[in-house]
Amino acid sequence: MSRARFRRTRRAGAVTLASALTLTALAACGTSSSDDGDGDNGSGNSAKADPAAPLDPKTKVSITIDCMPPAAKAAELKQWNEDVKEFNKTYPNVTVKGRSTPGQCLEPPRFTAMLKAKSQPDVFYTYFTDLPQVLDNDGAQDITAYVNDKSVPLLKDIDPDVLGSLKKDGKLYGLPTSNYRMGLLINRKLFKEAGLDPDAPPKTWDDVRTAAKKIADLGDGVSGFGEYSAANTGGWHFTAQMYSLGGDVVDASGKKAAFNSDIGKQVAENIHAMRWDDDSMGKTQLLKWGDLQKQIATDKLGMFLAAPDDVTYMVQQLGAKYDNFGMGPIPGGENTLAGGNNYMIKQGISADKVKAAVAWLNFKFTTVGKGQYDWKRHKADDLPVGLPQPNLWLNGSKTKDDAARKEFATMPVENFKAFTDNPVPGKAEPPKAQEIYKVLDNVMSGILTNKDADIDKLLTTAESQVNQVLATQ
């Protein structure tokens, strides 16, 4: 699950960029692309073409792309438009029509309705957990034959765990745009005031409990550690804590709950102890995404589980300072919850559209030094540079990208050294993740709002409910 879930252009030689933006303003994210007005309705002779062959430069193609940055994100929109112009130098025959929508681009109810109506754009935005739902609705094209070391030259350097979120039965259904792995986000100011070393965040849950108590003892309404327990976010974090200790939420078959275990009880009992025995988690509970960010940004919270880009939100939206935050690996360190975002390509569009879509996605999202990885441009446009994620890369691509992040950093990258130097294996979210998280919210809220909570009963009840959820697959 991405943080974004709770809160994630022009016809070359024919229309100007301004004209393309006018088109964008007339269409919302998720609008059908069946009538682009360019004569390519996705059912032309090109469908019989060799998928591995490059796009014919004489073939005019128009593609609609989900979730272009809205006008409110002026710097990001500027870069998008610049990238369209640069892309068209190589592909003057491809018209890129971006679609944006106010607020959050991908809202689960809207996304589900879009899939059922078959109204998704040619290239549509998804989360790592969306593939089963997309395939259940015959929504995405199998692009395995279109993606190779010519169409995506850095394919071998993309983290295979990230690509794995887009595969089923050996077939590839999209390309990634960003990824994250959860760690322990800390407030460096409060760590120092409590006599703790902000460059050495807690590595075990016992260490977290000890540090949380010291921070809470500062008084003045400060909490040492925070957790969610509403709007599916409590279940999301309960899952992350299970992973951190080597546990799981669903068994290997994907058909049975696995959290009502010794590890599940350990997670629940530790949270209960911090909340009620140590009084280190604060009295205000039933928190969801956005609440803990506000607390830590205002120096009222010492630490919580998060992804690195939470820091960007706190700086850009809440007025915090980058140098006040740091990050370590998730305590326990066995596994960490991994997630992210991708683009998939609509089922049934022409082969030429698919080739054009792959070319755009490669240029914008999977090329070191270009598109979203042009860190020099990010710095010039006053966008954040230096966070350890998103980072899709392995091998030489990772070395090159890491060097550029450091060279053009707009924040103290050393604050994240404990996180980057101690990578934890990523583990994907469970099947039926949102439904499971909703059930596990009840475990978290029960623990955090009731001193006399019966942990065994909470876990047993949740187990039964999750088994019912999994039985509907």
CSV table of C-alpha atoms in Angstrom, one decimal:
chain,number,residue,atom,x,y,z
A,1,MET,CA,0.0,0.0,0.0
A,2,SER,CA,1.3,3.3,-0.9
A,3,ARG,CA,1.1,6.4,1.3
A,4,ALA,CA,-0.8,7.9,-1.6
A,5,ARG,CA,-3.6,5.5,-1.1
A,6,PHE,CA,-4.5,7.3,2.1
A,7,ARG,CA,-4.0,10.5,1.2
A,8,ARG,CA,0.1,8.2,-5.7
A,9,THR,CA,1.1,16.2,-24.5
A,10,ARG,CA,0.8,17.1,-27.5
A,11,ARG,CA,0.5,16.0,-31.2
A,12,ALA,CA,4.0,16.5,-32.7
A,13,GLY,CA,4.0,19.1,-35.5
A,14,ALA,CA,0.2,19.5,-35.2
A,15,VAL,CA,-0.8,20.9,-31.9
A,16,THR,CA,1.1,23.1,-29.5
A,17,LEU,CA,1.8,22.2,-25.9
A,18,ALA,CA,-0.7,24.7,-24.8
A,19,SER,CA,-3.3,23.0,-27.0
A,20,ALA,CA,-2.5,19.7,-25.4
A,21,LEU,CA,-3.0,21.2,-21.9
A,22,THR,CA,-6.4,22.4,-23.0
A,23,LEU,CA,-7.2,18.9,-24.0
A,24,THR,CA,-6.1,17.8,-20.6
A,25,ALA,CA,-8.3,20.3,-18.8
A,26,LEU,CA,-11.3,18.8,-20.6
A,27,ALA,CA,-10.7,15.3,-19.4
A,28,ALA,CA,-10.3,13.8,-16.0
A,29,CYS,CA,-7.9,11.0,-14.9
A,30,GLY,CA,-9.5,7.7,-15.8
A,31,THR,CA,-11.4,8.9,-18.9
A,32,SER,CA,-11.8,6.5,-21.8
A,33,SER,CA,-9.3,6.8,-24.6
A,34,SER,CA,-11.4,5.0,-27.2
A,35,ASP,CA,-11.8,8.2,-29.3
A,36,ASP,CA,-8.6,10.2,-29.6
A,37,GLY,CA,-9.6,11.9,-32.7
A,38,ASP,CA,-6.4,10.7,-34.6
A,39,GLY,CA,-7.9,7.8,-36.4
A,40,ASP,CA,-6.1,5.2,-34.2
A,41,ASN,CA,-8.8,3.5,-32.2
A,42,GLY,CA,-6.7,0.6,-31.1
A,43,SER,CA,-8.0,-1.9,-33.7
A,44,GLY,CA,-5.8,-1.2,-36.7
A,45,ASN,CA,-3.6,-3.5,-38.7
A,46,SER,CA,-0.7,-2.7,-36.4
A,47,ALA,CA,-2.1,-5.2,-33.9
A,48,LYS,CA,-0.6,-7.9,-36.1
A,49,ALA,CA,2.8,-6.3,-36.1
A,50,ASP,CA,5.9,-7.9,-34.4
A,51,PRO,CA,5.8,-6.7,-30.8
A,52,ALA,CA,9.5,-6.9,-30.5
A,53,ALA,CA,10.1,-4.6,-33.5
A,54,PRO,CA,10.6,-0.9,-32.8
A,55,LEU,CA,7.7,1.5,-33.5
A,56,ASP,CA,7.7,2.6,-37.1
A,57,PRO,CA,8.5,6.4,-37.1
A,58,LYS,CA,6.1,6.9,-40.0
A,59,THR,CA,3.2,5.6,-38.0
A,60,LYS,CA,1.2,8.3,-36.1
A,61,VAL,CA,0.1,7.3,-32.7
A,62,SER,CA,-1.8,9.0,-29.9
A,63,ILE,CA,-1.7,7.7,-26.3
A,64,THR,CA,-3.5,9.0,-23.2
A,65,ILE,CA,-1.6,8.8,-20.0
A,66,ASP,CA,-3.1,8.7,-16.5
A,67,CYS,CA,-2.2,11.1,-13.7
A,68,MET,CA,-0.3,13.9,-15.3
A,69,PRO,CA,0.6,16.3,-12.5
A,70,PRO,CA,-2.2,18.8,-11.8
A,71,ALA,CA,-1.7,22.6,-12.1
A,72,ALA,CA,-1.3,22.8,-8.3
A,73,LYS,CA,2.0,20.9,-8.7
A,74,ALA,CA,3.6,23.5,-10.9
A,75,ALA,CA,7.2,22.2,-10.8
A,76,GLU,CA,6.1,18.6,-11.5
A,77,LEU,CA,3.8,19.8,-14.3
A,78,LYS,CA,6.6,21.9,-15.8
A,79,GLN,CA,8.9,18.8,-15.9
A,80,TRP,CA,6.2,16.7,-17.4
A,81,ASN,CA,5.7,19.2,-20.3
A,82,GLU,CA,9.5,19.4,-20.8
A,83,ASP,CA,9.7,15.6,-21.0
A,84,VAL,CA,6.9,15.5,-23.6
A,85,LYS,CA,8.9,17.9,-25.7
A,86,GLU,CA,12.1,16.0,-25.3
A,87,PHE,CA,10.4,12.6,-25.9
A,88,ASN,CA,8.9,14.0,-29.2
A,89,LYS,CA,12.4,14.8,-30.5
A,90,THR,CA,12.9,11.0,-30.7
A,91,TYR,CA,9.3,10.1,-31.3
A,92,PRO,CA,7.7,13.0,-33.3
A,93,ASN,CA,5.0,10.7,-34.5
A,94,VAL,CA,3.7,10.1,-31.0
A,95,THR,CA,1.1,12.4,-29.4
A,96,VAL,CA,1.2,12.2,-25.6
A,97,LYS,CA,-2.1,13.3,-24.0
A,98,GLY,CA,-1.8,13.7,-20.3
A,99,ARG,CA,-4.8,13.4,-18.1
A,100,SER,CA,-5.0,14.9,-14.6
A,101,THR,CA,-7.5,15.2,-11.9
A,102,PRO,CA,-7.8,17.4,-8.8
A,103,GLY,CA,-6.6,15.9,-5.6
A,104,GLN,CA,-5.6,12.2,-5.3
A,105,CYS,CA,-5.2,10.6,-8.7
A,106,LEU,CA,-6.0,7.0,-7.7
A,107,GLU,CA,-8.9,6.6,-5.3
A,108,PRO,CA,-9.8,2.9,-4.8
A,109,PRO,CA,-13.6,3.3,-5.5
A,110,ARG,CA,-13.0,5.4,-8.6
A,111,PHE,CA,-10.3,2.9,-9.8
A,112,THR,CA,-12.7,-0.1,-9.4
A,113,ALA,CA,-15.5,1.7,-11.2
A,114,MET,CA,-13.1,2.7,-14.0
A,115,LEU,CA,-12.0,-1.0,-14.5
A,116,LYS,CA,-15.5,-2.3,-14.6
A,117,ALA,CA,-16.5,0.3,-17.1
A,118,LYS,CA,-13.4,-0.3,-19.3
A,119,SER,CA,-12.8,3.4,-19.2
A,120,GLN,CA,-9.2,3.5,-18.2
A,121,PRO,CA,-6.8,5.5,-20.4
A,122,ASP,CA,-4.3,3.8,-22.7
A,123,VAL,CA,-1.7,4.0,-19.9
A,124,PHE,CA,-3.2,3.9,-16.4
A,125,TYR,CA,-1.7,4.3,-12.9
A,126,THR,CA,-1.8,1.5,-10.4
A,127,TYR,CA,-0.4,0.4,-7.1
A,128,PHE,CA,1.7,-2.8,-6.6
A,129,THR,CA,-1.3,-4.5,-5.1
A,130,ASP,CA,-3.7,-3.8,-7.9
A,131,LEU,CA,-2.7,-6.5,-10.4
A,132,PRO,CA,-5.2,-9.2,-9.3
A,133,GLN,CA,-8.1,-6.7,-9.5
A,134,VAL,CA,-6.9,-5.4,-12.9
A,135,LEU,CA,-6.6,-9.0,-14.3
A,136,ASP,CA,-9.9,-10.0,-12.9
A,137,ASN,CA,-11.5,-7.2,-15.0
A,138,ASP,CA,-9.4,-8.0,-18.1
A,139,GLY,CA,-7.9,-4.5,-17.8
A,140,ALA,CA,-4.2,-4.8,-18.7
A,141,GLN,CA,-2.3,-5.8,-21.8
A,142,ASP,CA,0.3,-8.6,-21.5
A,143,ILE,CA,3.4,-6.6,-22.6
A,144,THR,CA,6.0,-9.3,-22.1
A,145,ALA,CA,6.9,-9.4,-25.8
A,146,TYR,CA,7.1,-5.6,-26.0
A,147,VAL,CA,9.6,-5.2,-23.1
A,148,ASN,CA,13.2,-6.1,-23.8
A,149,ASP,CA,16.7,-4.7,-23.6
A,150,LYS,CA,16.0,-2.5,-26.6
A,151,SER,CA,12.7,-0.9,-25.6
A,152,VAL,CA,13.9,-0.7,-21.9
A,153,PRO,CA,17.7,-0.7,-22.0
A,154,LEU,CA,18.0,-0.8,-18.2
A,155,LEU,CA,15.6,-3.6,-17.7
A,156,LYS,CA,18.3,-5.9,-16.2
A,157,ASP,CA,19.0,-3.3,-13.6
A,158,ILE,CA,15.5,-2.9,-12.3
A,159,ASP,CA,15.0,-4.6,-9.0
A,160,PRO,CA,13.3,-8.0,-9.8
A,161,ASP,CA,11.1,-7.7,-6.7
A,162,VAL,CA,9.7,-4.5,-8.1
A,163,LEU,CA,9.0,-6.1,-11.5
A,164,GLY,CA,7.6,-9.1,-9.7
A,165,SER,CA,4.6,-7.0,-8.6
A,166,LEU,CA,3.7,-6.6,-12.2
A,167,LYS,CA,3.9,-10.2,-13.2
A,168,LYS,CA,1.6,-13.2,-13.1
A,169,ASP,CA,2.4,-16.6,-14.5
A,170,GLY,CA,5.6,-15.3,-16.0
A,171,LYS,CA,3.7,-12.5,-18.0
A,172,LEU,CA,4.5,-8.8,-17.5
A,173,TYR,CA,1.6,-6.3,-17.3
A,174,GLY,CA,3.3,-2.9,-16.7
A,175,LEU,CA,6.4,-0.9,-15.8
A,176,PRO,CA,7.2,0.6,-12.3
A,177,THR,CA,7.4,4.2,-11.5
A,178,SER,CA,8.3,4.2,-7.8
A,179,ASN,CA,8.9,1.9,-4.9
A,180,TYR,CA,9.3,2.1,-1.2
A,181,ARG,CA,10.3,0.0,1.8
A,182,MET,CA,9.2,0.9,5.2
A,183,GLY,CA,11.6,2.0,7.9
A,184,LEU,CA,11.6,3.8,11.2
A,185,LEU,CA,11.2,7.6,10.7
A,186,ILE,CA,12.6,9.6,13.6
A,187,ASN,CA,12.5,13.2,14.8
A,188,ARG,CA,16.2,14.1,15.3
A,189,LYS,CA,15.5,17.0,17.6
A,190,LEU,CA,13.5,14.9,20.1
A,191,PHE,CA,16.1,12.2,20.0
A,192,LYS,CA,18.8,14.6,21.0
A,193,GLU,CA,16.7,16.1,23.7
A,194,ALA,CA,16.0,12.7,25.1
A,195,GLY,CA,19.7,11.8,25.1
A,196,LEU,CA,19.4,9.4,22.2
A,197,ASP,CA,21.7,9.2,19.2
A,198,PRO,CA,19.7,10.2,16.1
A,199,ASP,CA,22.4,8.6,13.8
A,200,ALA,CA,21.7,5.2,15.5
A,201,PRO,CA,17.9,4.7,15.5
A,202,PRO,CA,16.5,1.7,17.4
A,203,LYS,CA,17.2,-1.7,15.7
A,204,THR,CA,14.9,-3.9,17.8
A,205,TRP,CA,11.4,-3.5,19.1
A,206,ASP,CA,12.7,-3.6,22.7
A,207,ASP,CA,15.0,-0.7,21.7
A,208,VAL,CA,12.0,1.1,20.3
A,209,ARG,CA,10.1,0.7,23.6
A,210,THR,CA,13.1,2.0,25.6
A,211,ALA,CA,13.6,5.0,23.3
A,212,ALA,CA,9.9,5.8,23.2
A,213,LYS,CA,9.7,6.0,27.0
A,214,LYS,CA,12.7,8.3,27.1
A,215,ILE,CA,11.1,10.6,24.5
A,216,ALA,CA,7.7,10.6,26.2
A,217,ASP,CA,9.3,11.5,29.5
A,218,LEU,CA,10.2,14.9,27.9
A,219,GLY,CA,6.6,15.8,28.6
A,220,ASP,CA,4.7,18.7,27.1
A,221,GLY,CA,2.4,16.3,25.2
A,222,VAL,CA,5.2,14.5,23.4
A,223,SER,CA,4.7,10.9,22.4
A,224,GLY,CA,7.6,8.5,21.8
A,225,PHE,CA,6.1,6.2,19.3
A,226,GLY,CA,3.0,6.4,17.2
A,227,GLU,CA,0.7,4.0,15.4
A,228,TYR,CA,-2.4,4.0,13.2
A,229,SER,CA,-5.6,2.3,13.9
A,230,ALA,CA,-8.2,3.6,11.5
A,231,ALA,CA,-9.1,3.8,7.7
A,232,ASN,CA,-7.2,0.5,7.0
A,233,THR,CA,-3.9,2.1,8.0
A,234,GLY,CA,-3.8,0.2,11.4
A,235,GLY,CA,-4.0,-3.1,9.6
A,236,TRP,CA,-1.3,-2.0,7.1
A,237,HIS,CA,1.1,-1.2,10.0
A,238,PHE,CA,0.2,-4.4,11.9
A,239,THR,CA,1.2,-6.2,8.8
A,240,ALA,CA,4.5,-4.3,8.6
A,241,GLN,CA,5.3,-5.2,12.2
A,242,MET,CA,4.5,-8.9,11.6
A,243,TYR,CA,6.9,-8.9,8.6
A,244,SER,CA,9.6,-7.2,10.7
A,245,LEU,CA,9.7,-10.2,13.0
A,246,GLY,CA,9.6,-12.8,10.3
A,247,GLY,CA,5.9,-13.4,10.5
A,248,ASP,CA,3.1,-13.2,7.9
A,249,VAL,CA,-0.5,-12.2,7.7
A,250,VAL,CA,-1.6,-14.8,5.2
A,251,ASP,CA,-0.1,-18.3,4.8
A,252,ALA,CA,1.8,-19.5,1.7
A,253,SER,CA,-1.3,-20.8,0.1
A,254,GLY,CA,-2.9,-17.3,0.2
A,255,LYS,CA,-6.1,-18.9,1.6
A,256,LYS,CA,-5.7,-18.7,5.3
A,257,ALA,CA,-4.9,-16.1,7.9
A,258,ALA,CA,-1.5,-16.5,9.6
A,259,PHE,CA,-1.3,-13.7,12.1
A,260,ASN,CA,-2.9,-15.4,15.1
A,261,SER,CA,0.4,-16.8,16.1
A,262,ASP,CA,3.2,-16.3,18.7
A,263,ILE,CA,4.6,-13.5,16.5
A,264,GLY,CA,1.1,-11.9,16.2
A,265,LYS,CA,0.7,-11.9,19.9
A,266,GLN,CA,4.2,-10.5,20.4
A,267,VAL,CA,3.4,-7.6,18.1
A,268,ALA,CA,0.0,-6.9,19.9
A,269,GLU,CA,1.4,-7.2,23.4
A,270,ASN,CA,4.3,-4.9,22.7
A,271,ILE,CA,2.0,-2.2,21.3
A,272,HIS,CA,-0.3,-2.6,24.3
A,273,ALA,CA,2.6,-2.3,26.7
A,274,MET,CA,3.9,0.9,25.1
A,275,ARG,CA,0.4,2.4,25.1
A,276,TRP,CA,-0.7,1.4,28.6
A,277,ASP,CA,2.3,0.4,30.7
A,278,ASP,CA,4.8,3.0,29.4
A,279,ASP,CA,2.3,5.7,28.4
A,280,SER,CA,4.7,6.4,25.5
A,281,MET,CA,2.1,6.5,22.7
A,282,GLY,CA,-0.1,9.4,23.7
A,283,LYS,CA,-3.7,9.4,24.6
A,284,THR,CA,-5.2,10.4,21.2
A,285,GLN,CA,-5.8,7.3,19.2
A,286,LEU,CA,-7.8,6.1,16.2
A,287,LEU,CA,-5.2,7.8,14.0
A,288,LYS,CA,-4.9,7.4,10.2
A,289,TRP,CA,-2.4,8.5,7.5
A,290,GLY,CA,-1.6,12.2,7.9
A,291,ASP,CA,-2.1,12.3,11.7
A,292,LEU,CA,1.3,11.0,12.7
A,293,GLN,CA,3.0,13.1,10.1
A,294,LYS,CA,1.5,16.2,11.7
A,295,GLN,CA,2.6,15.1,15.1
A,296,ILE,CA,6.2,14.4,14.1
A,297,ALA,CA,6.4,17.6,12.0
A,298,THR,CA,5.5,19.7,15.0
A,299,ASP,CA,8.0,17.9,17.4
A,300,LYS,CA,5.2,16.1,19.2
A,301,LEU,CA,6.2,12.6,18.2
A,302,GLY,CA,9.6,10.8,18.3
A,303,MET,CA,9.2,8.0,15.7
A,304,PHE,CA,6.8,5.9,13.7
A,305,LEU,CA,7.0,3.4,10.8
A,306,ALA,CA,7.0,5.2,7.4
A,307,ALA,CA,8.3,5.3,3.9
A,308,PRO,CA,11.0,7.9,3.0
A,309,ASP,CA,8.7,10.1,1.0
A,310,ASP,CA,6.6,10.9,4.0
A,311,VAL,CA,9.4,13.4,4.7
A,312,THR,CA,8.6,15.2,1.4
A,313,TYR,CA,5.0,15.6,2.4
A,314,MET,CA,5.9,17.0,5.8
A,315,VAL,CA,8.3,19.5,4.3
A,316,GLN,CA,6.2,20.6,1.3
A,317,GLN,CA,2.7,20.5,3.0
A,318,LEU,CA,3.4,21.0,6.7
A,319,GLY,CA,6.3,23.4,6.7
A,320,ALA,CA,8.8,21.1,8.4
A,321,LYS,CA,12.6,21.0,7.7
A,322,TYR,CA,14.4,18.1,6.1
A,323,ASP,CA,17.3,18.3,8.6
A,324,ASN,CA,14.9,17.5,11.5
A,325,PHE,CA,14.3,13.9,10.2
A,326,GLY,CA,16.2,10.7,10.0
A,327,MET,CA,15.5,7.1,9.2
A,328,GLY,CA,16.7,3.7,10.2
A,329,PRO,CA,15.7,0.2,9.0
A,330,ILE,CA,12.5,-1.3,10.3
A,331,PRO,CA,13.1,-2.7,13.8
A,332,GLY,CA,13.5,-6.5,13.9
A,333,GLY,CA,14.9,-6.4,10.4
A,334,GLU,CA,13.6,-9.8,9.2
A,335,ASN,CA,11.5,-8.3,6.4
A,336,THR,CA,9.8,-5.0,5.6
A,337,LEU,CA,6.6,-4.2,3.9
A,338,ALA,CA,7.4,-3.1,0.3
A,339,GLY,CA,5.1,-1.2,-2.1
A,340,GLY,CA,4.9,1.3,-4.8
A,341,ASN,CA,3.3,2.4,-8.0
A,342,ASN,CA,3.3,1.5,-11.7
A,343,TYR,CA,1.6,2.1,-15.0
A,344,MET,CA,-0.2,-0.6,-16.9
A,345,ILE,CA,-1.4,-0.6,-20.5
A,346,LYS,CA,-5.0,-1.0,-21.4
A,347,GLN,CA,-6.1,-4.4,-22.8
A,348,GLY,CA,-7.0,-4.4,-26.5
A,349,ILE,CA,-5.3,-1.2,-27.8
A,350,SER,CA,-3.2,-1.5,-30.9
A,351,ALA,CA,0.4,-2.8,-31.0
A,352,ASP,CA,1.6,0.6,-32.0
A,353,LYS,CA,0.0,2.2,-29.0
A,354,VAL,CA,1.6,-0.4,-26.8
A,355,LYS,CA,5.0,0.3,-28.3
A,356,ALA,CA,4.5,4.1,-27.9
A,357,ALA,CA,3.4,3.6,-24.3
A,358,VAL,CA,6.4,1.5,-23.4
A,359,ALA,CA,8.7,4.1,-25.1
A,360,TRP,CA,7.2,6.9,-23.0
A,361,LEU,CA,7.3,4.9,-19.7
A,362,ASN,CA,10.9,4.0,-20.3
A,363,PHE,CA,11.8,7.6,-21.0
A,364,LYS,CA,9.9,9.1,-18.1
A,365,PHE,CA,10.3,6.5,-15.4
A,366,THR,CA,13.0,3.9,-16.0
A,367,THR,CA,16.0,5.8,-17.4
A,368,VAL,CA,18.8,6.9,-15.0
A,369,GLY,CA,19.5,10.6,-15.4
A,370,LYS,CA,16.2,11.4,-17.3
A,371,GLY,CA,12.6,12.0,-16.5
A,372,GLN,CA,11.9,11.5,-12.8
A,373,TYR,CA,15.6,10.6,-12.3
A,374,ASP,CA,16.9,14.0,-13.6
A,375,TRP,CA,18.1,15.1,-10.1
A,376,LYS,CA,20.0,18.1,-11.5
A,377,ARG,CA,16.7,19.4,-12.8
A,378,HIS,CA,14.9,18.5,-9.6
A,379,LYS,CA,17.3,20.7,-7.7
A,380,ALA,CA,16.9,23.6,-10.1
A,381,ASP,CA,13.1,23.3,-9.8
A,382,ASP,CA,13.3,23.3,-5.9
A,383,LEU,CA,12.0,19.7,-5.7
A,384,PRO,CA,13.5,17.3,-3.1
A,385,VAL,CA,16.7,15.4,-3.9
A,386,GLY,CA,18.5,13.0,-1.6
A,387,LEU,CA,15.7,10.7,-0.3
A,388,PRO,CA,16.8,7.0,-0.6
A,389,GLN,CA,13.6,6.1,-2.5
A,390,PRO,CA,12.1,5.7,-5.0
A,391,ASN,CA,15.0,3.7,-6.2
A,392,LEU,CA,14.3,0.9,-8.7
A,393,TRP,CA,18.0,0.2,-9.4
A,394,LEU,CA,20.6,-2.4,-9.0
A,395,ASN,CA,24.1,-2.8,-10.4
A,396,GLY,CA,25.8,0.1,-12.3
A,397,SER,CA,22.5,2.0,-12.6
A,398,LYS,CA,22.2,2.1,-8.8
A,399,THR,CA,25.8,3.4,-8.5
A,400,LYS,CA,25.2,6.1,-11.1
A,401,ASP,CA,21.9,7.2,-9.7
A,402,ASP,CA,23.1,7.2,-6.1
A,403,ALA,CA,26.0,9.4,-7.1
A,404,ALA,CA,23.6,11.9,-8.7
A,405,ARG,CA,21.3,12.0,-5.7
A,406,LYS,CA,24.2,12.8,-3.5
A,407,GLU,CA,25.7,15.4,-5.9
A,408,PHE,CA,22.4,17.4,-6.3
A,409,ALA,CA,21.0,16.7,-2.8
A,410,THR,CA,18.8,19.3,-1.3
A,411,MET,CA,18.8,17.6,2.1
A,412,PRO,CA,21.3,16.0,4.5
A,413,VAL,CA,21.5,12.5,3.0
A,414,GLU,CA,23.6,11.3,5.9
A,415,ASN,CA,20.4,11.4,8.0
A,416,PHE,CA,19.2,8.4,6.1
A,417,LYS,CA,22.5,6.5,6.2
A,418,ALA,CA,21.3,4.0,8.8
A,419,PHE,CA,18.4,3.1,6.5
A,420,THR,CA,20.4,2.9,3.3
A,421,ASP,CA,23.4,1.0,4.8
A,422,ASN,CA,21.2,-1.7,6.4
A,423,PRO,CA,18.7,-2.8,3.7
A,424,VAL,CA,16.0,-5.1,4.8
A,425,PRO,CA,14.4,-7.6,2.4
A,426,GLY,CA,11.1,-6.3,1.0
A,427,LYS,CA,7.9,-8.3,1.3
A,428,ALA,CA,4.8,-7.7,-0.8
A,429,GLU,CA,1.4,-6.9,0.8
A,430,PRO,CA,-1.0,-9.8,1.3
A,431,PRO,CA,-3.8,-10.7,-1.1
A,432,LYS,CA,-7.0,-8.9,-0.5
A,433,ALA,CA,-4.8,-6.3,1.3
A,434,GLN,CA,-7.4,-3.6,1.8
A,435,GLU,CA,-10.0,-5.9,3.1
A,436,ILE,CA,-7.5,-7.6,5.5
A,437,TYR,CA,-6.3,-4.2,6.7
A,438,LYS,CA,-9.8,-3.2,7.5
A,439,VAL,CA,-10.2,-6.2,9.7
A,440,LEU,CA,-6.9,-5.7,11.4
A,441,ASP,CA,-7.8,-2.1,12.2
A,442,ASN,CA,-10.0,-3.6,14.8
A,443,VAL,CA,-7.0,-5.4,16.4
A,444,MET,CA,-5.0,-2.2,16.5
A,445,SER,CA,-7.9,0.0,17.7
A,446,GLY,CA,-8.8,-2.5,20.4
A,447,ILE,CA,-5.3,-2.6,21.8
A,448,LEU,CA,-4.8,1.2,21.7
A,449,THR,CA,-8.2,2.3,23.1
A,450,ASN,CA,-8.8,-0.4,25.7
A,451,LYS,CA,-6.4,-1.0,28.6
A,452,ASP,CA,-8.2,-4.3,29.3
A,453,ALA,CA,-8.2,-5.5,25.7
A,454,ASP,CA,-8.4,-9.3,25.3
A,455,ILE,CA,-5.6,-9.8,22.8
A,456,ASP,CA,-6.3,-13.5,22.2
A,457,LYS,CA,-10.0,-12.7,21.4
A,458,LEU,CA,-9.1,-9.8,19.1
A,459,LEU,CA,-6.7,-12.0,17.1
A,460,THR,CA,-9.1,-14.9,17.0
A,461,THR,CA,-12.0,-12.8,15.8
A,462,ALA,CA,-9.9,-11.1,13.2
A,463,GLU,CA,-8.5,-14.5,12.1
A,464,SER,CA,-12.0,-15.8,11.4
A,465,GLN,CA,-13.0,-12.6,9.5
A,466,VAL,CA,-9.9,-12.7,7.4
A,467,ASN,CA,-10.4,-16.3,6.5
A,468,GLN,CA,-13.9,-15.3,5.3
A,469,VAL,CA,-12.3,-12.6,3.2
A,470,LEU,CA,-9.8,-15.0,1.7
A,471,ALA,CA,-12.5,-17.6,0.9
A,472,THR,CA,-14.1,-15.2,-1.6
A,473,GLN,CA,-11.0,-15.1,-3.9
